[in-house]
Tab-separated table of C-alpha atoms in Angstrom:
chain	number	residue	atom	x	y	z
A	980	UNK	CA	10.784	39.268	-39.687
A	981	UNK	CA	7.451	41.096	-39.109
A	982	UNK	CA	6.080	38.626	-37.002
A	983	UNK	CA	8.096	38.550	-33.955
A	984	UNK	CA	8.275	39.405	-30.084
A	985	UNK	CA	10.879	40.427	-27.714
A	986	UNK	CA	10.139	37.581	-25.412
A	987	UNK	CA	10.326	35.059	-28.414
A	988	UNK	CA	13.538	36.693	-29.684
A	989	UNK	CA	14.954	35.745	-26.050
A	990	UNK	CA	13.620	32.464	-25.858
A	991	UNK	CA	15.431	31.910	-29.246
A	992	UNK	CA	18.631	33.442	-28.499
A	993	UNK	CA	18.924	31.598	-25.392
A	994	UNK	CA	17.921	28.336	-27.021
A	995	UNK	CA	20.600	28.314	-29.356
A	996	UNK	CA	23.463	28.794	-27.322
A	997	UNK	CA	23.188	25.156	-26.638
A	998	UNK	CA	25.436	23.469	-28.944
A	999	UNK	CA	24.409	22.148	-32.328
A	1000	UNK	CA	21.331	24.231	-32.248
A	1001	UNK	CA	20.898	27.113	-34.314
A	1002	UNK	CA	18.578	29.703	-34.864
A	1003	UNK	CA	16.420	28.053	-37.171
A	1004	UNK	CA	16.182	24.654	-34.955
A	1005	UNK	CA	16.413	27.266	-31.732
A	1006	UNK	CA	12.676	29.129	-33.548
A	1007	UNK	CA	11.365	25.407	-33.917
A	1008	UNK	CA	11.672	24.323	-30.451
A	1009	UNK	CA	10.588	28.081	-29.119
A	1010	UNK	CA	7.351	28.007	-31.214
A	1011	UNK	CA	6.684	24.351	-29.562
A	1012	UNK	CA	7.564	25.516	-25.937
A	1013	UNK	CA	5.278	27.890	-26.938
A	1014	UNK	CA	2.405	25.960	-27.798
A	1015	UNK	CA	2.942	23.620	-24.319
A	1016	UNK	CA	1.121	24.557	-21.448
A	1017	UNK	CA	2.784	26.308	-18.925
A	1018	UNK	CA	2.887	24.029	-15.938
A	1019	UNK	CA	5.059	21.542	-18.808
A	1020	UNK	CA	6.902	24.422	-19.296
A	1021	UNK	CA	7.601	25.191	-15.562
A	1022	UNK	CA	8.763	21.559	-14.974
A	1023	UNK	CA	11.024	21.547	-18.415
A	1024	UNK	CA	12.708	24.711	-16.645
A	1025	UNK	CA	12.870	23.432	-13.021
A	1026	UNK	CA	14.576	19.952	-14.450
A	1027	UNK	CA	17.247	21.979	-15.902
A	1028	UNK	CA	17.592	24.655	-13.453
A	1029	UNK	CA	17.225	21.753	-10.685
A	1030	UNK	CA	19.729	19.613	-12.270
A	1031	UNK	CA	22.038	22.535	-12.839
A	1032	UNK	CA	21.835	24.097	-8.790
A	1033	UNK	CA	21.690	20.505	-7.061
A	1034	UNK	CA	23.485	18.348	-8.788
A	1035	UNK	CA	26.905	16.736	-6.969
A	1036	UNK	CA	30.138	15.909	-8.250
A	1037	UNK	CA	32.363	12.603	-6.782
A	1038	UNK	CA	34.506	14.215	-4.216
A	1039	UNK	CA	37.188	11.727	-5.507
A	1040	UNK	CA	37.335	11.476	-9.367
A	1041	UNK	CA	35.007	14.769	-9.991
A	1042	UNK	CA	31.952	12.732	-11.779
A	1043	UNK	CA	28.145	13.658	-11.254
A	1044	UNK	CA	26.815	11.743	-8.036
A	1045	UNK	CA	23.491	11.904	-5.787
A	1046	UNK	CA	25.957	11.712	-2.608
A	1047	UNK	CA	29.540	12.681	-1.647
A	1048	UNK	CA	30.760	10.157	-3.897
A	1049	UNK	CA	29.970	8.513	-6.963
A	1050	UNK	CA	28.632	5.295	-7.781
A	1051	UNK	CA	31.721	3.578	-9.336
A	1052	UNK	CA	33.538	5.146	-6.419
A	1053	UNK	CA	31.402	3.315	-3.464
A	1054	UNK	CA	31.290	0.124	-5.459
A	1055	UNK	CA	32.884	-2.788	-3.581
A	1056	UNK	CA	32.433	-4.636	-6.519
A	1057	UNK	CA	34.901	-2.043	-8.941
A	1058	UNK	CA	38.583	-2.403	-8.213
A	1059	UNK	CA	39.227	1.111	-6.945
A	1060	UNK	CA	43.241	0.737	-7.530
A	1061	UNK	CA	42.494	1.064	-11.345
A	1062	UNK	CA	41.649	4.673	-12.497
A	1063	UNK	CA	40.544	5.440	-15.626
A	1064	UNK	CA	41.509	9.041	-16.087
A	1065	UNK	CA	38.909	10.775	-18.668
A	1066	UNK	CA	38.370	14.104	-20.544
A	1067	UNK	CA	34.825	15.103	-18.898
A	1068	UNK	CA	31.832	13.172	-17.484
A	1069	UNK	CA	30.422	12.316	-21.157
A	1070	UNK	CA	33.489	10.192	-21.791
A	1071	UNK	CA	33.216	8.240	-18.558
A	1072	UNK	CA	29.792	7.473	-19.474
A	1073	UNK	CA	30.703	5.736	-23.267
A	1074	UNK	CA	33.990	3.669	-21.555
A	1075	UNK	CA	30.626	2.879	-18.705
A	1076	UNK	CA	28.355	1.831	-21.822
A	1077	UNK	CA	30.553	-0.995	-23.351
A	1078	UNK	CA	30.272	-2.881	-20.050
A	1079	UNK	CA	34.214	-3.720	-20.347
A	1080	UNK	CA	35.620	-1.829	-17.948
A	1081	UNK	CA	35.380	-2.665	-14.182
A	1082	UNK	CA	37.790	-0.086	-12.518
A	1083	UNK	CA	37.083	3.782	-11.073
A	1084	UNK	CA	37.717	7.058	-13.663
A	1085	UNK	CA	39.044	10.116	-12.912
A	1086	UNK	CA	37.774	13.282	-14.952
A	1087	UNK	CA	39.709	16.170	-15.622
A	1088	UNK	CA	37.592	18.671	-16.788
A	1089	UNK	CA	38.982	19.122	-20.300
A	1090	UNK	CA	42.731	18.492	-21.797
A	1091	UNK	CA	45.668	20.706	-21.725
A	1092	UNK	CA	45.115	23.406	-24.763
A	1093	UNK	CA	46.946	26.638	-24.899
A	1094	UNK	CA	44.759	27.687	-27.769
A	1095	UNK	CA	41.935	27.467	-25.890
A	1096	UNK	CA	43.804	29.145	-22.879
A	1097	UNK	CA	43.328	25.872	-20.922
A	1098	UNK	CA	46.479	24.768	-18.553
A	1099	UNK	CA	47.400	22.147	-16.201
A	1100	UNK	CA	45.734	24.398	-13.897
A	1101	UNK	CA	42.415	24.300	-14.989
A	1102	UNK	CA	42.169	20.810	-14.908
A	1103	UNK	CA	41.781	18.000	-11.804
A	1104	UNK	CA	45.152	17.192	-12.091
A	1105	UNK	CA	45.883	17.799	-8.869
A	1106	UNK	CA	43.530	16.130	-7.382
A	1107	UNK	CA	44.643	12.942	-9.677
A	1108	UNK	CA	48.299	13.574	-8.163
A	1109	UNK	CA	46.793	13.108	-4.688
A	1110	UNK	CA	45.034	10.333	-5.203
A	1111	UNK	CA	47.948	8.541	-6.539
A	1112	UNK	CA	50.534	9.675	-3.267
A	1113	UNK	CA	47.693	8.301	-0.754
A	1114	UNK	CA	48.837	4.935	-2.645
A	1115	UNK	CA	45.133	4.064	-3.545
A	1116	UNK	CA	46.145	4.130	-7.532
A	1117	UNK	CA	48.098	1.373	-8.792
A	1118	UNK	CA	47.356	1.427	-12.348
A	1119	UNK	CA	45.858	4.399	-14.763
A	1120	UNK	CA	44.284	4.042	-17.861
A	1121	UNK	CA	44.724	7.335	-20.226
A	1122	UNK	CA	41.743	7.564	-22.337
A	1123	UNK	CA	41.926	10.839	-23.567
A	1124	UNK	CA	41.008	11.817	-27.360
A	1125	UNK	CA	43.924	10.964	-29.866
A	1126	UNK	CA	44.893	14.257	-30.781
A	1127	UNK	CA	47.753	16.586	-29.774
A	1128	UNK	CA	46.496	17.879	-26.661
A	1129	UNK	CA	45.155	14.182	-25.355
A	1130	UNK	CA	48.848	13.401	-25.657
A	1131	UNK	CA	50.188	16.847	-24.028
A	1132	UNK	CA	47.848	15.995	-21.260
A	1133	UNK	CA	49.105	12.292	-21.204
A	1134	UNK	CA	52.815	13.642	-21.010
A	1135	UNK	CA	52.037	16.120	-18.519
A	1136	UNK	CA	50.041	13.996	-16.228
A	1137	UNK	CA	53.078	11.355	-16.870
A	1138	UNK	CA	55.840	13.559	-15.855
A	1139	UNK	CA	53.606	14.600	-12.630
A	1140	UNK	CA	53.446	10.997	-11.849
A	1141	UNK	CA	57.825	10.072	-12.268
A	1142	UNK	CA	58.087	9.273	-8.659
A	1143	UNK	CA	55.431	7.110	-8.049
A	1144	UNK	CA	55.334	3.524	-8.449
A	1145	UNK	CA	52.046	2.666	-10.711
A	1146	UNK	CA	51.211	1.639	-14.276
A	1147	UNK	CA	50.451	3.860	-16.963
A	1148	UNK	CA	48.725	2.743	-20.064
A	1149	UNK	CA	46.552	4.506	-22.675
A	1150	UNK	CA	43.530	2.828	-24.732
A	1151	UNK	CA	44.657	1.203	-27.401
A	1152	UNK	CA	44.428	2.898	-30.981
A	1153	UNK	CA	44.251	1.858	-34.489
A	1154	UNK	CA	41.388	0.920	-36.923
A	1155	UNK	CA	38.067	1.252	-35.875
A	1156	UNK	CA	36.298	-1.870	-35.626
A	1157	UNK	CA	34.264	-2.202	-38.706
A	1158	UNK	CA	35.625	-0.098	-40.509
A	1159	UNK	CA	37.660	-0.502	-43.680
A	1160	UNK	CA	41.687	0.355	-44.187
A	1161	UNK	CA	40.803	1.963	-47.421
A	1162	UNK	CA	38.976	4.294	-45.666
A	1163	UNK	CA	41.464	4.832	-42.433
A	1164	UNK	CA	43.614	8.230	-42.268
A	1165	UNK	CA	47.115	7.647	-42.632
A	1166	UNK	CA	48.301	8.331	-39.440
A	1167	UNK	CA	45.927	5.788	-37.853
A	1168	UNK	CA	46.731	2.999	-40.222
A	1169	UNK	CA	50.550	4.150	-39.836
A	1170	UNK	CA	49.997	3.995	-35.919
A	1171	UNK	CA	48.290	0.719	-36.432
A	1172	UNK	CA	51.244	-1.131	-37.863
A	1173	UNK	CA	53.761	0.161	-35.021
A	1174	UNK	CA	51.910	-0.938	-32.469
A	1175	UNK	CA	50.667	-4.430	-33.356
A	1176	UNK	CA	49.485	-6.911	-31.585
A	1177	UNK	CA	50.293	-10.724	-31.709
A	1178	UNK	CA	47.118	-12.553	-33.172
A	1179	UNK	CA	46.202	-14.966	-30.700
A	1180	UNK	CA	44.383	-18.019	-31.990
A	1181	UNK	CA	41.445	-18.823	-29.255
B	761	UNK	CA	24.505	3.789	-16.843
B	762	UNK	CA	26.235	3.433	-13.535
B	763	UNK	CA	27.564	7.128	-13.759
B	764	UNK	CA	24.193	9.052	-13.420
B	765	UNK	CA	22.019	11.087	-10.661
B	766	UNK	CA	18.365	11.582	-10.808
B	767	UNK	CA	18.831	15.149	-11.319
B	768	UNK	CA	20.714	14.875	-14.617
B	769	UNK	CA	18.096	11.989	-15.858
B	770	UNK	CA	14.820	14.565	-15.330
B	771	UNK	CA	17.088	17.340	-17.568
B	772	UNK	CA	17.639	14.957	-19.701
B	773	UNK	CA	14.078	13.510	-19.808
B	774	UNK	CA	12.955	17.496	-19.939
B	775	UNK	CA	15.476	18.065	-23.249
B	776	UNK	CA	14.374	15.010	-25.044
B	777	UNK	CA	10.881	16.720	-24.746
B	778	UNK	CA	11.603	19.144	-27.314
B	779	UNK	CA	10.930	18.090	-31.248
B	780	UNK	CA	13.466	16.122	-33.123
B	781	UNK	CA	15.807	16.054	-29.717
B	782	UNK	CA	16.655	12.400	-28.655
B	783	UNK	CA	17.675	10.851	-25.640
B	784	UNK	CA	21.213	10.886	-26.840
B	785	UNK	CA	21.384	14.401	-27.827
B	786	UNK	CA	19.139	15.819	-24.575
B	787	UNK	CA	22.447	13.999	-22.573
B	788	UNK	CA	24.367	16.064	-24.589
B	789	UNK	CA	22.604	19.376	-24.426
B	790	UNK	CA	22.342	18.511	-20.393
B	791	UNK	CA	26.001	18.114	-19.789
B	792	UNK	CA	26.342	21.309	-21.527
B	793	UNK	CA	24.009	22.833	-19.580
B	794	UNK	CA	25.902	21.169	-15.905
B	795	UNK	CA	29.100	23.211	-17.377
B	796	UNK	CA	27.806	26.209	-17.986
B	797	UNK	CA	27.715	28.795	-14.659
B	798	UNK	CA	24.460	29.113	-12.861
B	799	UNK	CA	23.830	32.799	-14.065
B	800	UNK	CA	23.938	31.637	-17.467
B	801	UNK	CA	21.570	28.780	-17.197
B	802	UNK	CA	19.371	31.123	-14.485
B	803	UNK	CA	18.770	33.489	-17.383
B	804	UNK	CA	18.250	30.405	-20.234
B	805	UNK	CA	15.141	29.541	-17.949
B	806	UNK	CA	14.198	32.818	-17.520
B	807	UNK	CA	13.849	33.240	-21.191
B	808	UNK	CA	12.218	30.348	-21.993
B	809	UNK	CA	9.287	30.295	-19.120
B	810	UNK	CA	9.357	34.279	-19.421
B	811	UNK	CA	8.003	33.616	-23.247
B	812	UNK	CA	5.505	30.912	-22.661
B	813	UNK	CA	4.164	32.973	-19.296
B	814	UNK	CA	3.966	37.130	-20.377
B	815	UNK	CA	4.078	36.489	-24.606
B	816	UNK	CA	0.505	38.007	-25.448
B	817	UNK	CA	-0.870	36.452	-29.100
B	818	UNK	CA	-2.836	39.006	-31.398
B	819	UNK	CA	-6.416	39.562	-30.458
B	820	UNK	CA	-7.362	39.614	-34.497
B	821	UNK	CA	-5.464	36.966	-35.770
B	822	UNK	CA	-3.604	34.510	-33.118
B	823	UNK	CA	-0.636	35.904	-34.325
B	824	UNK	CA	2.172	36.157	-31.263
B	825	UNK	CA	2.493	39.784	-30.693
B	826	UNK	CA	4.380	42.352	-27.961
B	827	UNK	CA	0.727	44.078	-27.402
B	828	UNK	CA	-3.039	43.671	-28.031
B	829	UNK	CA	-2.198	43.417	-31.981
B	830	UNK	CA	0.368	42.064	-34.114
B	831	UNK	CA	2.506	44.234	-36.168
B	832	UNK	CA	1.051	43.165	-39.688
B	833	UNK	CA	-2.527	43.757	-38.169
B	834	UNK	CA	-1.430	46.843	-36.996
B	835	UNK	CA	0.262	48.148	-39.362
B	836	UNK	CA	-0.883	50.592	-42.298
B	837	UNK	CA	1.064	49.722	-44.892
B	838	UNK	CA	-0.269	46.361	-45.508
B	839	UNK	CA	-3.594	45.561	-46.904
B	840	UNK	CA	-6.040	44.581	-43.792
B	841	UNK	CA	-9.084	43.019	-46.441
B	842	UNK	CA	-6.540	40.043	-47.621
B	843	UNK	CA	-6.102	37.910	-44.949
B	844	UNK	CA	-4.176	34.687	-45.270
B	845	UNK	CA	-5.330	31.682	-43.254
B	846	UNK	CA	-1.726	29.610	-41.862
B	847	UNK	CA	-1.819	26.383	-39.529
B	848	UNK	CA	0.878	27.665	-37.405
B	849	UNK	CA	2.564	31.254	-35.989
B	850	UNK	CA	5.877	29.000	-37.952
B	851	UNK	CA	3.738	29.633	-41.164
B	852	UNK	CA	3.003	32.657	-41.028
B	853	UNK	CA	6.545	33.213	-40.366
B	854	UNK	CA	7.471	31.770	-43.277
B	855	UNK	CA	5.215	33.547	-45.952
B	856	UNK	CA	6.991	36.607	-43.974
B	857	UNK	CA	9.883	35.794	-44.850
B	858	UNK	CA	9.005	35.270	-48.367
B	859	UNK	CA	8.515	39.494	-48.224
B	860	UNK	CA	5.846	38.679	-51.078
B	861	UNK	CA	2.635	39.172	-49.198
B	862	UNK	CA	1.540	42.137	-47.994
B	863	UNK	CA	-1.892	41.508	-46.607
B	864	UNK	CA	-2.580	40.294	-42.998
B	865	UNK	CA	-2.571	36.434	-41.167
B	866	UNK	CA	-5.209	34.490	-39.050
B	867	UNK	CA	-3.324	31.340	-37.280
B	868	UNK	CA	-5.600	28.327	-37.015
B	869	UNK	CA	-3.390	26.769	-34.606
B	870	UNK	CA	-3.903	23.439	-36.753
B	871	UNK	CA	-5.433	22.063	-38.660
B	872	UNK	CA	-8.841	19.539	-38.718
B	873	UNK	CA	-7.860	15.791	-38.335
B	874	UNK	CA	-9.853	13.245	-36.978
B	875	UNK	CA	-6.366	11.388	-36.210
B	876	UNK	CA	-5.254	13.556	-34.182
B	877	UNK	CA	-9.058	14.196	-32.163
B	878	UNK	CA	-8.563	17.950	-33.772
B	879	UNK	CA	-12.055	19.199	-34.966
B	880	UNK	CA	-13.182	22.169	-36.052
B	881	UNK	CA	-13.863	24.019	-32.524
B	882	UNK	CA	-10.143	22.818	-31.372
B	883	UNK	CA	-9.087	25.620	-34.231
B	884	UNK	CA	-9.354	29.186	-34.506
B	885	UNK	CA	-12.088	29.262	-37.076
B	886	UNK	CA	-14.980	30.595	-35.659
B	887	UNK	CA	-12.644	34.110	-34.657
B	888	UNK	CA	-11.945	33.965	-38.417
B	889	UNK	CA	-16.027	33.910	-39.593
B	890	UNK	CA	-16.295	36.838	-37.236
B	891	UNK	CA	-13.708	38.471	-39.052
B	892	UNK	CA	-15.557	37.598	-42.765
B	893	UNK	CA	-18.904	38.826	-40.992
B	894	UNK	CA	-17.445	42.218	-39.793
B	895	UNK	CA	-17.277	42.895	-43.338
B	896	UNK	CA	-13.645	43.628	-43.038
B	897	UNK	CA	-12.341	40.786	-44.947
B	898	UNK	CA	-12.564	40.790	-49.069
B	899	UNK	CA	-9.912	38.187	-49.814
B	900	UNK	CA	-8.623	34.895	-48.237
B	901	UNK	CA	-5.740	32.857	-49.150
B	902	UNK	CA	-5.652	29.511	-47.897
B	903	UNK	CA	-2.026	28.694	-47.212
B	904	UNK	CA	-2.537	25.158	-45.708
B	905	UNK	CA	0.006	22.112	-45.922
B	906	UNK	CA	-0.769	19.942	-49.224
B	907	UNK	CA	-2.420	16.782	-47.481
B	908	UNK	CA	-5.769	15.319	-46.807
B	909	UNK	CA	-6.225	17.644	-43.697
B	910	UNK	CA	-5.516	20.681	-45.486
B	911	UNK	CA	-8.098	20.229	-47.760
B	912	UNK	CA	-10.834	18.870	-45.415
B	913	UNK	CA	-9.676	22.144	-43.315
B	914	UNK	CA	-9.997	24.553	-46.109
B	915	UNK	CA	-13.532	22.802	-47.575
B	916	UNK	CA	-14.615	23.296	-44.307
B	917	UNK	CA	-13.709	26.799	-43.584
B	918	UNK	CA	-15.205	27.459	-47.348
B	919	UNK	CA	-18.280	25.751	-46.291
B	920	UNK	CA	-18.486	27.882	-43.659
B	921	UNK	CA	-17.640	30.902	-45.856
B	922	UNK	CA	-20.455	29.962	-48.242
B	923	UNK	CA	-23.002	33.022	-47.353
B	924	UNK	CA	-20.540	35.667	-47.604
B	925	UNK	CA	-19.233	37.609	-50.687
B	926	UNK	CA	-15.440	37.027	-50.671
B	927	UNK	CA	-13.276	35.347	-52.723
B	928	UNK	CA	-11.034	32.303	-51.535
B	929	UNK	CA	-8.104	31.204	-53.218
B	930	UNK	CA	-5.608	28.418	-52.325
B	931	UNK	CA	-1.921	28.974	-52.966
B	932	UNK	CA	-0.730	27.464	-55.936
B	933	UNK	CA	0.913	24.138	-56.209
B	934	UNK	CA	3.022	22.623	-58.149
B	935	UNK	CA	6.982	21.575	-58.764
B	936	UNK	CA	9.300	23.265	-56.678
B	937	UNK	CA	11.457	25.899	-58.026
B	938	UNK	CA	14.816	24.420	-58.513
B	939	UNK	CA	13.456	21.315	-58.398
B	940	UNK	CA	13.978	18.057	-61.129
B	941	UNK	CA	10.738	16.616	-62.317
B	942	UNK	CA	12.014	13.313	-62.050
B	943	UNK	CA	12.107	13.558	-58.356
B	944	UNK	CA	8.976	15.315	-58.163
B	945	UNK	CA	5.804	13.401	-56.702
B	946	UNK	CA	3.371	11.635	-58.963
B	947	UNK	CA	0.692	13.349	-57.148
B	948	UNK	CA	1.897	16.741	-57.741
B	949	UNK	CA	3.498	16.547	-61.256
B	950	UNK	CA	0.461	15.216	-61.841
B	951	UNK	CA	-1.461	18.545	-60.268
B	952	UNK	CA	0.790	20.760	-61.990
B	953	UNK	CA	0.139	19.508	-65.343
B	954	UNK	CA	-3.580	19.815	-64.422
B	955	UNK	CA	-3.045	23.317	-63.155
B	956	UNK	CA	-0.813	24.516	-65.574
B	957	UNK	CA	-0.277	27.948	-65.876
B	958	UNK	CA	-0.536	30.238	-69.169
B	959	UNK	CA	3.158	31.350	-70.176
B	960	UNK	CA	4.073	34.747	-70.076
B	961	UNK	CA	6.795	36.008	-72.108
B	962	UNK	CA	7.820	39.343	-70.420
């Protein structure tokens, strides 16, 4: 390209390490950053650079707050002996959205993936473990992502939890709603049938 | 949402500034940006408002450029008398990359529409009858999107053009390349029978 500047080749690069931008979208949003005027431009980089220094996380169950703790965890109206125990803050958010779940969450950070280098370690666990032997916790909700490490990190967490009296279930899976069998992997559909539920006639 | 902090709502308002970024992806790009370290996202603003604040644009032709002039106008290789007249710096780009044209550029920064409130003095057009007057300019190629604006733009810039001895050519339109007529545009099939080239057996 003939047509080009350092300062535009930085603005591009550093535009498309955000994920699912490239460096074609990444030269889009660059040439209209460049065509805002620069006060815009100084409160587009403050919002994220604000957001990024300032922001808190729950001192309990590690989600984004304003205060020391988050808004599900100060709720008197959420039953805070029912954790939901999440992959990151994103998740928490959808199980938030369908307006069905009335409990506190607990994010981990990420699952257990030695491919990615990522251990038990890594991850709030820890902080999970305490919250259950201060006897707050008496039932947890595994939502993690159906896939081999969601269920590592299920057993794991599981065989941290052995001595303590609480409930441990996981979201239910099977066919999405909606969608057709035909169309349904294998294992899902398999999975589907195992675990069945009685049809209740309301 | 009852997991959220007014922190991570402006970077996400900021994001979903950007073309073709929604609210739903800006929250994704945003809790990207809260787990990436503070260095990182330090030097993604620095990029971005270093670009819009120290880029300079070519004093000839609008063209972004690292000094007073952009590389095509300064360069002595390409052909400074053909100049071809782009809506955007993402045009001009474009032809670039073509590596079929070897003359130089003049960036309207838009182009006329009435819809918009974008008139003539809103666009780079009196810089480009400077240009014509200086004597410097023998040939102009209109490279302007296809649509009503295009046209009005380049009748007007032609109008404008009227007293001086240059010629002014459009670039030519037609089906695509690789392209099936029967998906191809009444309008255009239409223009391309009407504009039909002689056939050249090389």
């Amino acid at each position: 390209m003939n047509i080009s500047s350092k300062l535009l080749e930085n603005a591009v690069n550093a535009l498309a390490t955000l994920p699912g931008i490239g460096k074609k979208t990444a030269l889009r949003l660059a040439l209209h950053i460049l065509q805002s005027d620069k006060e815009s431009v100084e409160e587009f980089c403050g919002a994220i650079l604000g957001m990024r220094i300032n922001i808190k996380f729950c001192k309990k169950c590690h989600n984004i707050a304003d205060g020391e703790l988050c808004n599900p965890c100060m709720s008197p109206k959420r039953e805070q002996s029912l954790v939901c125990v999440v992959e990151s803050i994103k998740d928490a958010m959808a199980i938030e959205n369908t307006q069905q779940y009335n409990g506190v969450y607990h994010v981990l950070g990420g699952i257990i993936s030695p491919i990615e280098g990522i251990g038990p370690n890594e991850l709030n666990i820890h902080t999970l473990v305490d919250r259950v032997r201060s006897g707050e916790v008496k039932e947890m909700v595994m939502a993690l992502s159906p896939t081999i490490e969601g269920d590592t990190t299920i057993y794991y967490i599981s065989k941290q939890l052995k001595d303590y009296e609480i409930k441990i279930s996981t979201i239910s899976r099977g066919v999405s709603f909606g969608g057709e069998l035909e169309y349904a992997d294998e294992l899902t559909l398999g999975r589907s049938i195992i675990s069945r539920i009685p049809y209740k006639n309301e």
